Amino acid sequence: MNMQTSVNEQLHVFEELESEVRGYIRSFPTMFTKALGSKMWDKEGREYIDFFSGAGALNYGHNHPLLKQKVLEYLQSDSVVLSLDMATPAKEEFLQQLNEVILKPRNLNYKVMFPGPTGTNSVETALKLVRKVTGRQTIISFTNAYHGMTLGSLAVSGNAVSRKGAGVQLNNTIFMPYEGYFGDDVDSITFLEKYLADNSSGVELPAAIILETIQGQAGLKVASPEWIQKVEQICRRYDILLIIDDIQAGCGRAGTFFSFETVGVDPDIVCLSKSLSGYGLPLAITLIKPEYDIWAPAEHTGTFRGTTPAFVTATETFNFWKDPSFEKDIQQKGEKTRRFLNDIVEKYPTLQLEVRGRGLMIGIAGSVSGFGGKVSAKAFQRGLILDKCGPDGEVAKLFPPVNTDEEVLEKGLHLLEESIAACVEE
Ligand code: PMP
């Protein structure tokens, strides 16, 4: 039996019974049966290095032993597994530890809202709240932004195919150019400034500006601290609220717990999800400056806001952050990866490659459309799982777990280079 026949046989149930909307199974067509740390295995026993990390939801790797132990103990004890927003010790400890270990040492003071379990739930609540606080309707977001797939989040996201999927008009949003949108010679912040300063520009005063400090899906575009600070200054000048969507860049991916810590801005609202539970269990929060926490009781609600095993694993991940060497290690691995990618850029000049990103939110962009997808396909054949991103799929996106050991990281990087070399040979 050849390999293709065996794959088709393994996956026929998905083909027959699952909707056409399925995505990643098409890029990584095999039956995954086991995962540990930075590795996955399929039904045939084939080993893969995972530079995908559940699209950034498994920053601490698969089945981290400490998290596994905690969640198993919790389940064994017949503790409450779903509590909506009733009180449980698991939630109490999560709130306390988030405050003590993550927020306070960073001089951050937020009330914590549980918006529902996914990233888009967090963005939806942020948008609702800023509208309620300011009485304004419009939200400014940025070109190429990705904030989620439900109507409100989709309205502030750029991708044309996803937007079309809404089937209705996506209203009350204005897109402004992200840093670098018009090339390096144009300071895009001047557009935002001018539109707001001119009271006949046609651009309404918005309730909020929503921003990714590093645009993930847009192709790992990093905004400079100066640019982000200017966005914040504009917010302060016009009484606009600043929402930072840290769903992808947060929880250590960019080298610090929050991506904005090193930038020197003080967002009014922060959206967090993906790797927050650290174990792949759905969990999202919306962090709100106390003065804007004007929700009426149960004004926003939802069933899955109290999945306690996710609180248990999340609380355990905060312990990693107590040791300053944890984030130093991520930064060093990020630098090592960057050096490796810079060498690749030099080795393959005909591909006109460019390194993008920050920390371990990093990738390599090709000058041709679809480069990232091509690299991803070649990498998969070689036992490396990595995603593509960018409006034209031009970026190969490297998201190894942040605690990947050096040896696995190096092996993965060499497989990446082989995959890129294979693109040149074609
Ligand atoms: N915001 C950002 C920046 C994201 O990267 C994502 C997911 N890729 C979301 C929001 C939406 O998260 P979810 O898929 O959990 O709804």
Coordinates of C-alpha atoms and ligand atoms in Angstrom, one line a residue, residues 24 55-57 117-123 145-150 153 157 210-212 214-217 245-249 271 273-274 283-284 361 397 399, ligand 1:
Y24 CA -5.2 22.3 9.3
A55 CA -1.4 27.9 16.7
G56 CA 0.2 29.4 19.8
A57 CA -2.1 27.6 22.3
P117 CA -13.5 30.2 26.4
T118 CA -12.0 31.5 23.1
G119 CA -10.0 34.4 21.9
T120 CA -12.8 35.8 19.8
N121 CA -15.0 35.8 23.0
S122 CA -12.5 38.0 24.7
V123 CA -12.4 40.4 21.7
A145 CA -5.4 42.7 11.6
Y146 CA -6.7 39.4 12.9
H147 CA -9.0 39.4 15.9
G148 CA -11.3 36.4 15.5
M149 CA -14.2 35.0 13.5
T150 CA -17.4 36.1 15.2
S153 CA -14.1 40.5 15.9
S157 CA -10.2 41.9 11.1
I210 CA -7.6 47.7 18.9
L211 CA -4.0 46.7 18.3
E212 CA -1.8 43.7 18.0
I214 CA 2.9 42.0 16.6
Q215 CA 0.5 41.0 13.9
G216 CA 0.6 37.2 13.8
Q217 CA -1.7 36.1 11.0
D245 CA -5.1 41.9 21.6
D246 CA -2.4 39.7 23.1
I247 CA -4.1 36.5 22.3
Q248 CA -1.4 35.3 20.0
A249 CA 1.6 37.3 21.1
C271 CA -7.4 40.2 25.5
S273 CA -6.5 33.4 25.5
K274 CA -4.6 30.6 23.5
L283 CA -9.6 29.6 28.5
A284 CA -9.9 33.3 27.8
M361 CA 7.1 34.5 17.5
K397 CA 5.9 30.7 10.8
F399 CA 6.1 28.7 16.8
Ligands
PMP1 N1 -6.8 37.5 18.2 C1 -5.6 37.1 17.7 C2 -4.5 38.0 17.6 C3 -5.5 35.8 17.2 O1 -4.3 35.4 16.8 C4 -6.6 34.9 17.3 C5 -6.5 33.5 16.9 N2 -5.6 33.2 15.9 C6 -7.8 35.4 17.8 C7 -7.8 36.7 18.2 C8 -9.0 34.5 17.9 O2 -8.9 33.5 18.8 P1 -9.8 32.2 18.8 O3 -9.4 31.5 17.5 O4 -9.5 31.4 20.0 O5 -11.2 32.7 18.7

